[in-house]
Coordinates of C-alpha atoms and ligand atoms in Angstrom, one line a residue:
M279 CA -15.6 -4.6 4.9
R280 CA -14.8 -3.4 1.7
I281 CA -11.6 -1.3 1.5
I282 CA -10.7 0.7 -1.9
L283 CA -7.6 2.5 -2.1
F284 CA -7.0 5.6 -4.5
T285 CA -3.4 6.2 -5.8
G286 CA -1.9 8.0 -8.9
K287 CA 0.7 11.0 -9.6
G288 CA 0.1 14.2 -7.6
G289 CA -2.8 16.4 -8.8
V290 CA -4.6 13.7 -11.3
G291 CA -7.8 13.9 -9.0
K292 CA -7.2 11.0 -6.5
S293 CA -9.1 12.8 -3.6
T294 CA -11.9 14.0 -5.8
V295 CA -12.3 10.4 -7.5
A296 CA -12.0 8.8 -3.8
S297 CA -14.6 11.3 -2.4
G298 CA -16.6 10.7 -5.3
T299 CA -16.9 7.0 -5.2
A300 CA -17.5 7.4 -1.4
A301 CA -20.5 9.9 -1.9
L302 CA -22.0 7.3 -4.7
A303 CA -21.1 4.3 -2.1
A304 CA -23.2 6.2 0.8
A305 CA -26.2 7.4 -1.8
E306 CA -26.4 3.6 -2.5
G307 CA -27.2 2.8 1.1
H308 CA -23.4 1.6 2.2
R309 CA -22.2 2.8 5.6
T310 CA -19.1 4.6 4.1
L311 CA -16.0 6.3 5.7
V312 CA -13.5 8.1 3.5
L313 CA -10.2 8.8 5.0
S314 CA -6.9 10.0 4.2
T315 CA -3.6 9.3 5.0
D316 CA -1.8 12.3 3.0
A317 CA -0.4 14.8 5.1
A318 CA -1.5 17.4 2.9
H319 CA -5.2 16.7 3.5
S320 CA -7.7 17.8 0.7
L321 CA -10.9 15.8 1.8
A322 CA -12.2 19.0 3.5
D323 CA -11.4 20.9 0.2
A324 CA -13.1 18.5 -2.1
F325 CA -16.3 18.2 -0.1
G326 CA -16.1 21.8 1.0
T327 CA -16.7 21.5 4.7
P328 CA -14.3 21.2 7.6
V329 CA -13.2 17.5 8.6
G330 CA -11.7 16.5 11.8
A331 CA -9.6 14.0 12.8
E332 CA -12.3 11.6 13.9
P333 CA -15.0 10.6 11.6
T334 CA -17.1 13.6 10.5
E335 CA -20.6 13.2 9.3
V336 CA -21.1 15.1 6.0
A337 CA -24.3 13.8 4.5
E338 CA -26.3 10.5 5.2
N339 CA -24.1 7.2 5.6
L340 CA -21.4 9.5 4.6
F341 CA -18.2 10.1 7.1
V342 CA -14.9 11.8 6.3
Q343 CA -11.7 11.6 8.4
Q344 CA -8.3 13.0 8.0
V345 CA -6.2 10.9 10.2
D346 CA -3.8 13.0 12.4
A347 CA -0.8 11.0 11.5
Q348 CA 1.5 12.9 13.7
L349 CA -0.7 12.1 16.7
R350 CA -1.3 8.4 15.7
F351 CA 2.7 8.4 15.6
E352 CA 3.6 9.6 18.7
Q353 CA 0.9 7.1 20.2
S354 CA 2.3 4.2 18.8
W355 CA 5.8 5.0 18.9
A356 CA 6.0 7.0 22.0
E357 CA 7.4 4.4 24.2
I358 CA 9.9 2.8 21.9
Q359 CA 10.9 6.5 21.0
G360 CA 11.5 7.4 24.7
Y361 CA 13.8 4.2 25.2
L362 CA 15.7 5.2 21.9
L363 CA 15.9 9.2 23.4
S364 CA 17.4 8.0 26.7
V365 CA 20.0 5.7 25.1
L366 CA 20.9 9.0 22.8
D367 CA 20.8 11.2 26.0
T368 CA 23.7 9.1 27.3
T369 CA 25.7 10.1 24.3
G370 CA 25.3 13.5 25.1
M371 CA 23.8 14.1 21.8
D372 CA 21.5 17.7 21.3
P373 CA 17.9 16.6 22.1
V374 CA 16.5 17.9 19.0
A375 CA 18.7 16.2 16.7
A376 CA 18.3 13.1 18.9
E377 CA 14.4 13.4 18.5
E378 CA 14.9 13.6 14.7
L379 CA 17.1 10.6 14.4
T380 CA 14.2 8.4 16.3
V381 CA 11.8 9.3 13.8
I382 CA 11.3 6.9 10.6
P383 CA 10.6 8.8 7.6
G384 CA 7.4 8.1 5.9
A385 CA 6.4 5.8 9.2
E386 CA 3.9 8.0 10.0
E387 CA 1.8 7.4 7.2
V388 CA 2.2 4.0 7.7
L389 CA 0.8 4.4 11.4
A390 CA -2.2 6.3 9.9
L391 CA -3.0 3.3 8.2
L392 CA -3.4 1.5 11.5
E393 CA -6.7 3.3 11.5
L394 CA -8.0 1.2 9.0
R395 CA -7.4 -1.8 11.5
L396 CA -9.4 0.0 14.1
H397 CA -12.3 0.6 11.7
V398 CA -12.6 -3.0 10.5
L399 CA -12.5 -3.9 14.2
S400 CA -15.3 -1.5 15.2
D401 CA -17.7 -3.1 12.4
D402 CA -19.2 0.4 11.7
W403 CA -18.6 0.5 8.1
D404 CA -19.6 -1.6 5.0
V405 CA -16.6 0.3 2.9
V406 CA -13.8 2.5 3.8
V407 CA -12.4 4.5 1.1
V408 CA -8.7 5.6 1.3
D409 CA -7.3 8.8 -0.3
C410 CA -3.7 8.4 -0.8
A411 CA -0.5 10.6 -1.1
P412 CA 1.0 10.6 -4.7
T413 CA 2.2 7.5 -5.9
A414 CA 5.8 7.2 -4.9
E415 CA 4.9 8.2 -1.2
T416 CA 2.2 5.6 -1.4
L417 CA 4.3 3.1 -2.6
R418 CA 7.1 3.3 -0.1
L419 CA 4.1 3.5 2.5
L420 CA 2.8 0.1 1.1
A421 CA 6.0 -1.4 1.2
L422 CA 7.0 -0.3 4.8
P423 CA 4.8 -2.4 6.9
E424 CA 6.7 -5.4 5.3
A425 CA 10.0 -3.8 5.8
L426 CA 9.3 -2.9 9.4
G427 CA 7.8 -6.1 10.2
W428 CA 10.8 -8.1 8.7
Y429 CA 13.2 -5.8 10.9
M430 CA 11.1 -6.2 14.0
Q431 CA 10.7 -10.0 13.7
R432 CA 14.5 -10.6 13.2
V433 CA 16.1 -7.9 14.9
F434 CA 14.0 -7.1 18.0
P435 CA 13.8 -10.8 19.5
V436 CA 17.5 -11.4 19.2
Q437 CA 18.2 -7.9 20.7
Q438 CA 16.0 -8.9 23.6
R439 CA 17.9 -12.1 24.2
V440 CA 21.1 -10.2 24.2
V441 CA 19.6 -7.7 26.1
K442 CA 18.5 -9.9 29.0
A443 CA 22.0 -11.8 29.1
L444 CA 23.9 -8.6 29.3
R445 CA 21.5 -6.3 31.1
P446 CA 23.7 -6.4 34.4
V447 CA 26.7 -5.9 32.8
L448 CA 25.9 -3.2 30.2
T449 CA 24.2 -1.2 32.6
R450 CA 27.3 -0.9 35.1
A451 CA 30.0 -0.8 32.3
A452 CA 28.5 2.0 30.2
G453 CA 25.7 3.7 31.9
V454 CA 23.6 2.8 29.0
P455 CA 19.9 2.6 30.1
M456 CA 18.4 -0.9 29.2
P457 CA 15.0 -1.0 28.0
G458 CA 12.2 -2.2 30.1
G459 CA 9.7 -5.1 29.1
G460 CA 7.2 -2.5 27.9
V461 CA 9.6 -1.2 25.2
F462 CA 9.6 -4.8 23.7
E463 CA 5.9 -5.2 24.3
A464 CA 5.5 -2.0 22.3
V465 CA 7.6 -3.1 19.5
E466 CA 6.1 -6.3 19.4
R467 CA 2.3 -5.0 19.5
L468 CA 3.3 -2.5 16.8
H469 CA 4.7 -5.3 14.5
A470 CA 1.5 -7.1 15.3
E471 CA -0.6 -4.3 14.3
L472 CA 1.2 -3.5 11.1
D473 CA 1.2 -7.0 9.8
E474 CA -2.6 -7.2 10.4
V475 CA -2.8 -3.8 8.2
R476 CA -1.0 -5.6 5.8
T477 CA -3.2 -8.5 5.8
L478 CA -6.4 -6.5 5.3
L479 CA -4.6 -4.2 2.4
T480 CA -4.0 -7.3 0.4
G481 CA -6.3 -9.5 1.6
P482 CA -9.6 -10.2 -0.8
D483 CA -11.8 -7.5 0.2
A484 CA -9.1 -4.7 -0.5
S485 CA -8.1 -3.3 -3.8
V486 CA -6.2 -0.3 -5.1
R487 CA -7.3 1.6 -8.1
I488 CA -5.1 3.8 -9.9
V489 CA -6.2 7.1 -11.2
L490 CA -4.6 9.2 -14.1
T491 CA -5.2 12.0 -16.4
P492 CA -4.5 11.1 -20.1
E493 CA -1.1 12.6 -20.5
A494 CA 1.8 10.4 -21.5
V495 CA 4.2 11.0 -18.5
V496 CA 1.0 10.6 -16.1
L497 CA 0.4 7.0 -17.9
A498 CA 4.1 6.3 -17.7
E499 CA 4.1 6.5 -13.8
A500 CA 1.1 4.7 -13.8
R501 CA 2.5 1.8 -15.3
R502 CA 5.1 1.8 -13.0
A503 CA 2.7 1.9 -10.0
Y504 CA 0.8 -1.2 -11.4
T505 CA 4.2 -3.1 -11.4
T506 CA 5.2 -2.2 -8.0
L507 CA 1.9 -2.8 -6.4
S508 CA 1.5 -5.9 -7.7
L509 CA 5.2 -6.8 -6.3
F510 CA 3.8 -6.0 -3.1
G511 CA 1.1 -8.4 -3.6
Y512 CA -1.8 -5.3 -3.8
R513 CA -4.4 -6.5 -6.2
V514 CA -5.2 -3.5 -8.7
D515 CA -9.1 -3.7 -9.6
G516 CA -9.4 -0.8 -11.8
V517 CA -8.1 2.3 -13.7
V518 CA -9.7 5.8 -13.6
A519 CA -9.1 8.2 -16.6
N520 CA -9.9 11.8 -15.1
R521 CA -10.1 15.1 -16.8
V522 CA -10.9 13.4 -20.4
F523 CA -12.0 16.4 -22.5
P524 CA -15.3 16.1 -24.2
T525 CA -15.4 16.2 -27.9
E526 CA -18.6 17.6 -28.6
G527 CA -18.4 21.3 -29.8
A528 CA -14.5 21.6 -29.5
D529 CA -12.8 24.5 -30.8
D530 CA -9.5 23.8 -32.6
W531 CA -7.3 24.4 -29.1
R532 CA -9.8 21.6 -27.5
A533 CA -9.9 19.4 -30.8
G534 CA -6.1 19.1 -30.3
W535 CA -6.4 18.0 -26.7
V536 CA -8.9 15.6 -27.8
M537 CA -6.5 14.1 -30.3
A538 CA -3.5 14.0 -27.8
Q539 CA -5.8 12.4 -25.1
D540 CA -7.3 9.8 -27.5
A541 CA -3.7 8.7 -28.5
V542 CA -2.8 8.2 -24.8
L543 CA -6.1 6.8 -24.0
A544 CA -5.2 4.0 -26.5
E545 CA -2.1 3.3 -24.9
V546 CA -3.8 3.0 -21.3
T547 CA -6.5 0.4 -23.0
Q548 CA -3.7 -1.6 -23.9
S549 CA -1.5 -1.4 -20.8
F550 CA -4.5 -2.1 -18.5
A551 CA -6.2 -4.7 -20.7
G552 CA -8.3 -6.8 -18.4
L553 CA -9.4 -4.1 -15.9
P554 CA -12.0 -1.9 -16.0
L555 CA -11.1 1.5 -17.2
W556 CA -13.5 4.0 -15.8
R557 CA -13.5 7.5 -17.6
S558 CA -14.3 11.2 -16.2
E559 CA -14.8 14.2 -17.8
Y560 CA -13.0 17.4 -17.7
L561 CA -15.8 19.2 -15.9
T562 CA -16.4 22.9 -16.4
G563 CA -15.7 23.8 -12.8
E564 CA -14.1 22.1 -9.7
P565 CA -16.2 19.4 -8.4
V566 CA -16.7 20.4 -4.7
G567 CA -19.1 19.1 -2.1
V568 CA -21.3 15.8 -1.8
A569 CA -23.6 16.4 -4.8
A570 CA -20.9 17.3 -7.4
L571 CA -18.8 14.5 -6.2
E572 CA -21.6 11.8 -6.3
A573 CA -22.6 13.5 -9.9
L574 CA -19.0 12.8 -11.2
A575 CA -18.9 9.5 -9.6
R576 CA -22.0 8.7 -11.3
D577 CA -20.8 9.5 -14.7
L578 CA -17.6 7.5 -13.6
Y579 CA -19.1 4.2 -12.9
D580 CA -22.1 4.8 -15.5
G581 CA -24.7 2.5 -13.6
T582 CA -21.8 -0.4 -12.5
D583 CA -21.4 -1.2 -8.8
P584 CA -18.6 1.2 -7.6
L585 CA -17.7 -1.1 -4.9
A586 CA -17.1 -4.3 -7.2
S587 CA -14.0 -5.7 -7.1
S588 CA -14.4 -7.6 -10.3
G589 CA -13.4 -10.9 -8.5
L590 CA -9.7 -10.8 -9.2
R591 CA -7.1 -13.0 -7.8
G592 CA -4.3 -11.2 -6.0
P593 CA -0.8 -11.0 -8.0
F594 CA 0.5 -14.0 -5.8
E595 CA -0.3 -17.7 -6.3
V596 CA 1.1 -20.7 -5.0
V597 CA 0.2 -23.9 -7.5
S598 CA 1.2 -27.3 -7.3
V599 CA 2.8 -28.8 -10.7
R600 CA 4.4 -31.8 -11.6
S601 CA 7.7 -31.1 -10.6
G602 CA 6.9 -29.6 -7.5
V603 CA 5.8 -26.4 -6.5
Q604 CA 5.6 -23.1 -8.2
L605 CA 5.3 -19.7 -6.8
R606 CA 4.0 -17.2 -9.3
L607 CA 3.9 -13.4 -8.9
R608 CA 2.4 -11.2 -11.9
L609 CA 4.3 -8.2 -12.5
P610 CA 2.8 -6.6 -15.1
F611 CA 5.4 -4.7 -17.7
V612 CA 8.1 -6.5 -16.3
T613 CA 10.8 -8.4 -18.4
R614 CA 13.5 -10.9 -17.1
D615 CA 16.1 -8.5 -17.2
Q616 CA 14.3 -6.2 -15.0
V617 CA 14.0 -8.8 -12.1
D618 CA 16.4 -9.9 -9.8
L619 CA 16.0 -12.7 -7.5
A620 CA 17.7 -14.1 -4.4
R621 CA 17.2 -16.5 -1.5
S622 CA 18.0 -15.5 2.1
G623 CA 16.9 -18.0 4.5
D624 CA 13.1 -18.2 4.7
D625 CA 12.7 -15.2 2.4
L626 CA 12.8 -14.8 -1.4
V627 CA 14.2 -11.6 -2.2
V628 CA 12.6 -10.2 -5.4
T629 CA 13.9 -6.7 -6.6
V630 CA 12.3 -4.7 -9.7
G631 CA 14.0 -1.2 -10.3
S632 CA 14.5 0.3 -6.9
Y633 CA 11.8 -1.5 -5.2
R634 CA 12.9 -4.7 -3.3
R635 CA 10.3 -7.1 -1.6
L636 CA 11.1 -9.8 1.0
L637 CA 8.7 -12.3 0.4
A638 CA 8.2 -14.3 3.5
L639 CA 7.9 -17.9 2.2
P640 CA 5.1 -20.1 3.3
A641 CA 6.6 -22.6 5.9
S642 CA 5.7 -25.3 3.0
L643 CA 8.0 -23.5 0.5
A644 CA 10.6 -22.5 3.0
R645 CA 11.8 -26.1 3.3
L646 CA 12.1 -26.7 -0.4
Q647 CA 15.2 -25.4 -2.6
V648 CA 14.3 -23.1 -5.5
S649 CA 15.0 -25.2 -8.7
S650 CA 14.6 -22.8 -11.5
A651 CA 12.9 -19.3 -12.1
R652 CA 11.9 -17.3 -15.0
V653 CA 9.6 -14.4 -16.4
D654 CA 7.0 -15.6 -18.8
D655 CA 5.9 -13.5 -21.8
E656 CA 2.9 -12.3 -19.7
G657 CA 5.5 -10.8 -17.2
V658 CA 4.6 -13.5 -14.5
L659 CA 7.6 -14.5 -12.3
R660 CA 7.5 -18.2 -12.0
V661 CA 9.9 -19.6 -9.3
S662 CA 10.0 -23.4 -9.1
F663 CA 10.8 -25.2 -5.6
Q664 CA 11.7 -28.7 -5.2
D665 CA 12.0 -30.8 -2.6
P666 CA 15.7 -31.4 -1.6
T667 CA 14.8 -34.7 0.1
G668 CA 18.1 -36.5 -1.2
S669 CA 20.5 -34.0 0.2
T670 CA 18.7 -33.4 3.4
A671 CA 18.4 -37.1 4.3
T672 CA 22.3 -37.3 3.7
K673 CA 22.9 -34.5 5.8
E674 CA 20.7 -35.9 8.6
R675 CA 22.4 -39.1 8.5
A676 CA 25.9 -37.4 8.6
G677 CA 24.6 -35.1 11.5
Ligands
ATP863 N1 -12.8 15.8 -13.6 C1 -12.6 16.8 -13.2 N2 -12.8 18.1 -13.7 C2 -12.5 19.2 -13.2 N3 -11.8 19.2 -12.5 C3 -11.5 18.2 -11.7 C4 -11.6 17.2 -12.2 N4 -11.0 15.9 -11.2 C5 -10.6 16.8 -10.2 N5 -10.6 18.2 -10.6 C6 -9.9 19.1 -9.7 O1 -8.5 19.3 -9.8 C7 -7.7 19.7 -8.4 C8 -7.0 18.4 -8.2 O2 -8.0 17.4 -7.7 P1 -7.5 16.4 -6.6 O3 -7.0 17.1 -5.2 O4 -8.6 15.5 -6.3 O5 -6.4 15.8 -7.2 P2 -5.2 14.7 -6.2 O6 -4.7 13.8 -7.0 O7 -5.8 14.1 -4.7 O8 -4.0 15.8 -5.8 P3 -3.1 15.6 -4.9 O9 -1.9 14.5 -5.5 O10 -2.3 16.9 -4.6 O11 -3.4 15.1 -3.5 C9 -8.9 19.9 -7.8 O12 -9.2 21.5 -7.8 C10 -10.0 19.2 -8.4 O13 -11.4 19.7 -7.9
MG864 MG1 -5.1 14.6 -3.0

């Protein structure tokens, strides 16, 4: 099953382009679902028809779903939250304040993405198109499964052991309710599901498309998004320039805009060299409804396959080199002074600006030592690993 996510700055046309791509895919005979995780659902507006929290058919092969993130959140989190609330209750905290404390900001959208997992399992679709929230939220969203996973993997098993050992003592001493086995099971299930979603989204069948309008501020954000998406292992397989002014018959006012847009479009071409750049004209009215959306997408993809993933590799690679093994992470636009690298146990911690990735090293790398790291001229972070056999052998003998 093909998965395509659309992201970009607020208002650039993500929902429109996502819906158009879906409408075109459906017209070409693919069983297509377009779903939004954004709390401010606008798929219903784009299609000009009411849309439910379950897949709603809007045309042949074409279904639309606006996930009720709040409901999904309550379903996945209810048991865990129930326990947390019972603990907070013993502290005499106001229940409303306690409820607020047990909600992780942004987690609702992540849990909306769990829906993807169900759709993959269902085998009902050839393609699922995801209409995401504006860039910043989407990036936080895409980073969160990993962060939550990290937390759950490390903290909960330890806590579970501690709790088991201390249960009799604690319950008597403090009157704090101990979590039942169900809570830990719920946590583990959630962790496993989030992990699956991450694997799906970074897998070979999934890609992200960045939507922009030809404006300098929008481009700047699109470039940052490209870097951050790569940092988290998502493959970007194309850029959509939307609302491009047509040149024909332009008056002075429009001619001014055409020139300004051309300058930015030249920069867009340079910035995303190697990726397809699809263009969509500024239409004379809002493209609403299946027919208008499909027409926009036909114009956009201009005869090419809207689902093609251009056979791109992900940004992340592990390569054998003469001196050992090298981990490579493509970080477009990044220079060496913007990257910070640290090793924490089996994790490699890569920080770029305000985004931090905890890269769980594969077992084959985790036992090795980092021997050097650099960012090359193409913005590829190269971390070299070497077998520390000498030192380990000594230690083992000593032990
Ligand atoms: N090429 C276009 N020509 C004319 N109008 C367009 C075009 N693309 C989008 N629009 C209109 O622009 C408005 C914003 O589009 P849309 O809702 O798709 O943006 P968005 O990026 O999803 O916004 P948000 O960040 O709020 O989710 C809508 O009214 C849409 O119909
Ligand atoms: Mg939208």
